[in-house]
Short mmCIF file of C-alpha atoms in Angstrom, two decimals:
data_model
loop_
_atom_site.label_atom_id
_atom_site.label_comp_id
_atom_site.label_asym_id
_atom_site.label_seq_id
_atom_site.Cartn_x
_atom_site.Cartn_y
_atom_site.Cartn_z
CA UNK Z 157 0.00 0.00 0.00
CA UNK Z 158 2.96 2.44 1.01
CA UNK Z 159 3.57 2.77 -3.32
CA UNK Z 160 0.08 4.08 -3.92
CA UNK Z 161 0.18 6.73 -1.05
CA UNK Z 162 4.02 7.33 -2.20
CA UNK Z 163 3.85 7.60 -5.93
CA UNK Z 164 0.36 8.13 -6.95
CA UNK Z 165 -1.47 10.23 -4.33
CA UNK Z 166 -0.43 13.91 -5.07
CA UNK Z 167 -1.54 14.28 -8.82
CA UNK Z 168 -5.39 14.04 -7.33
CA UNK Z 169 -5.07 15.92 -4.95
CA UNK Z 170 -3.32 18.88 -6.75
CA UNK Z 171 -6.39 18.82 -9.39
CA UNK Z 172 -8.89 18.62 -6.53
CA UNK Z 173 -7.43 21.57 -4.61
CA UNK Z 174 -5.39 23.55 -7.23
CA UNK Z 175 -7.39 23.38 -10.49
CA UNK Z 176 -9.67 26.68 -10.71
CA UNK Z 177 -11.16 27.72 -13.77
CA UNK Z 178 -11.62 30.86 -12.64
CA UNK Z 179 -11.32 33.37 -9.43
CA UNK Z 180 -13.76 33.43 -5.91
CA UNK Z 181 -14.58 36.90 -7.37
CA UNK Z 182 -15.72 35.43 -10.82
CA UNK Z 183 -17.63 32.74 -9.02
CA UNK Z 184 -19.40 34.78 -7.08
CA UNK Z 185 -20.32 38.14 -8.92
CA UNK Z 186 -21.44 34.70 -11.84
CA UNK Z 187 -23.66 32.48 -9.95
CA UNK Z 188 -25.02 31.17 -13.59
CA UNK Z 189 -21.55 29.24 -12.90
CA UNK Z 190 -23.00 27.24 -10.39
CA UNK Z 191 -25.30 25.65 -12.76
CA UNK Z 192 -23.44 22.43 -14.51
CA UNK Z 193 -22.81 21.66 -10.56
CA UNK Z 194 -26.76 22.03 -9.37
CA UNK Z 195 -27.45 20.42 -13.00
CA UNK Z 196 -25.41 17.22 -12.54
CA UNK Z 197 -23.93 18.01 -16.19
CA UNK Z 198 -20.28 17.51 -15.29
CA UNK Z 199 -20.71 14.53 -12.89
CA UNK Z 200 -23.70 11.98 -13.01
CA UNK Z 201 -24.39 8.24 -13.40
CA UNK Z 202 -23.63 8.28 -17.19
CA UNK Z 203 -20.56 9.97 -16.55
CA UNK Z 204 -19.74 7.72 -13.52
CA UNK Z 205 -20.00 4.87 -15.65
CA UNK Z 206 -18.01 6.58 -18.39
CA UNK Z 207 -14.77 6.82 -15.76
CA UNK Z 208 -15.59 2.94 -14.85
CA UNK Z 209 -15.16 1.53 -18.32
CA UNK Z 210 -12.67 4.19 -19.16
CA UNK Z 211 -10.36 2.48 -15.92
CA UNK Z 212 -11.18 -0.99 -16.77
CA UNK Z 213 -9.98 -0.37 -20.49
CA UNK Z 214 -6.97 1.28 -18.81
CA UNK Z 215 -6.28 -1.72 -16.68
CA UNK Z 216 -6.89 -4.40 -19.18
CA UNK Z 217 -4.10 -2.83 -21.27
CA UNK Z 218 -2.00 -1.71 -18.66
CA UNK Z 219 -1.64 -5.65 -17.79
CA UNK Z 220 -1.91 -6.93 -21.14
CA UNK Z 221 0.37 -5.40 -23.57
CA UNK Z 222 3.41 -6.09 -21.06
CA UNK Z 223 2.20 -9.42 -20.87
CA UNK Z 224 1.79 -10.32 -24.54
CA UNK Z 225 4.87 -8.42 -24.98
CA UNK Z 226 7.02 -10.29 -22.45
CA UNK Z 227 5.24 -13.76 -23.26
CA UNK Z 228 8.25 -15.25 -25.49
CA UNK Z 229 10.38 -14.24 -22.75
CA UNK Z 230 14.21 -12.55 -22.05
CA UNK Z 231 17.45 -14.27 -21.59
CA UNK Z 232 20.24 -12.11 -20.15
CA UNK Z 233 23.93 -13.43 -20.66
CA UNK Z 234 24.19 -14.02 -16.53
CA UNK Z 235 21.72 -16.43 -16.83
CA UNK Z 236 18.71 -14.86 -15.81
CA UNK Z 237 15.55 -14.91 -17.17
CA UNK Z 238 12.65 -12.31 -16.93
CA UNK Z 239 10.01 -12.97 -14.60
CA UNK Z 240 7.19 -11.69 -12.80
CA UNK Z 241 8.89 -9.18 -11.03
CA UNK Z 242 9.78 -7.75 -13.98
CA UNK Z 243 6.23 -8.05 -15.46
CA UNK Z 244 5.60 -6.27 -12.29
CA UNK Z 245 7.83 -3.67 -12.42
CA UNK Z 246 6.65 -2.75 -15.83
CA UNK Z 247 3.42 -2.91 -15.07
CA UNK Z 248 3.21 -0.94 -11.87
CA UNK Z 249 5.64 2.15 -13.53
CA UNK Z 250 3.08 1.92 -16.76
CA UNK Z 251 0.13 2.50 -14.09
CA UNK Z 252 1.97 5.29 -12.40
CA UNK Z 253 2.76 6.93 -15.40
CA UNK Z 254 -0.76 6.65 -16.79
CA UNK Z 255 -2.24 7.79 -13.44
CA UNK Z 256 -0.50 10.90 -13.26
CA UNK Z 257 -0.24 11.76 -16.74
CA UNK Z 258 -4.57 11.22 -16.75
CA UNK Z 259 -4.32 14.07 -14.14
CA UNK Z 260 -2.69 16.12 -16.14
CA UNK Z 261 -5.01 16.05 -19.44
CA UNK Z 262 -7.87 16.65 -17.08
CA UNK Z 263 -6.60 19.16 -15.29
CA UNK Z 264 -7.75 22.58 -16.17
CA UNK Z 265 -5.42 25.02 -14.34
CA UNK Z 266 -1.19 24.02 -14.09
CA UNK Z 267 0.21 25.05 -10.86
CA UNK Z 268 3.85 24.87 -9.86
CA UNK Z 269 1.93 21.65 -7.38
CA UNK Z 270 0.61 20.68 -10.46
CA UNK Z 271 3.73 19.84 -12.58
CA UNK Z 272 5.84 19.52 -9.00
CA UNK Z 273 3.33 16.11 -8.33
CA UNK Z 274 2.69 14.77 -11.60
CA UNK Z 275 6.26 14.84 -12.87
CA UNK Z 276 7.67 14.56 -9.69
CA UNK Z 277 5.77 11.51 -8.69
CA UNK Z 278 6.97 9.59 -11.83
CA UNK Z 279 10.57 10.45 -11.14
CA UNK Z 280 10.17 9.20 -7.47
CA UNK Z 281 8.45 6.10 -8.72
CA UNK Z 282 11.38 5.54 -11.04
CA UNK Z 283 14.09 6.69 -8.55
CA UNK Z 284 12.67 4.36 -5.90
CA UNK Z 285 12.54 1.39 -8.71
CA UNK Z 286 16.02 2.02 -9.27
CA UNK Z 287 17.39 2.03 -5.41
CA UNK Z 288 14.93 -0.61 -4.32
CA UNK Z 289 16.74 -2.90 -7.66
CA UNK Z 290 20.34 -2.23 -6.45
CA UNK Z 291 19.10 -3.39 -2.58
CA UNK Z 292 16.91 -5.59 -2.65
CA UNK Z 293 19.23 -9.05 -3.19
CA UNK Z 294 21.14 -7.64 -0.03
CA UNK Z 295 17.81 -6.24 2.05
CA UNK Z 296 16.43 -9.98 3.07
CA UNK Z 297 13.73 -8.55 5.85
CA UNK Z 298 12.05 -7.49 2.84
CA UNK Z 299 9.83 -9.99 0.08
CA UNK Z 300 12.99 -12.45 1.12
CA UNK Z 301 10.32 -15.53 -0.31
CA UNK Z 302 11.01 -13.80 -4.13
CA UNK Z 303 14.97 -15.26 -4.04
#
């Protein structure tokens, strides 16, 4: 769970708090603006249902294409083979990248938080990914059933 809060938790809230289309003083000298929201046109069950399908076809080639990419598999000269933890680590940097980069296109308003969490959560992803890789075989307290 620590991943999620780590590397994908700050481009939502950025566009919840920091994406403004437009002033307090617009919003309220405009009340007319208030109408999509009291309408339901921006969020409702069609639009609910939209985001649903719009994640499943996300995850379903988020998994996939790695896998039918990786399926004839990788032989490096030590030996190895690729595995699931690569599969893994492919997938899970794909997802972070798609997560925040889906923040971004629906973001209306960049903020310095704005690029700061998007682009800085993908380069903390992948500078985790890179230190975790170079410890792991040594750090033994940690998955030490994946030798």
């Amino acid at each position: 769970g620590m991943f999620n809060i780590l590397f994908t938790s700050l481009p939502p809230l950025a566009l919840g708090i920091f994406d403004k289309t437009c002033s307090a003083e617009t919003r309220e000298s405009n009340p007319a603006l208030y109408k999509t929201s009291q309408n339901s046109e921006l969020f409702n069950i069609k639009k609910f249902w939209l985001w649903i399908g719009t994640a499943i076809f996300h995850s379903v080639l988020l998994f996939w294409v790695p896998m039918l990419a990786m399926s004839t598999g990788v032989s490096w000269s030590s030996g190895h083979t690729d595995g699931y933890l690569i599969l893994g680590n492919t997938v899970y940097s794909l997802v972070v990248i798609v997560t925040c980069l889906k923040a971004g296109l629906v973001m209306d308003n960049w903020t310095w938080f704005s690029h700061l969490s998007i682009w800085g959560s993908i380069a903390l992803w992948f500078i985790f990914l890179v230190v975790y890789s170079s410890l792991w075989p040594s750090l033994k307290f940690v998955a030490s059933n994946m030798a």
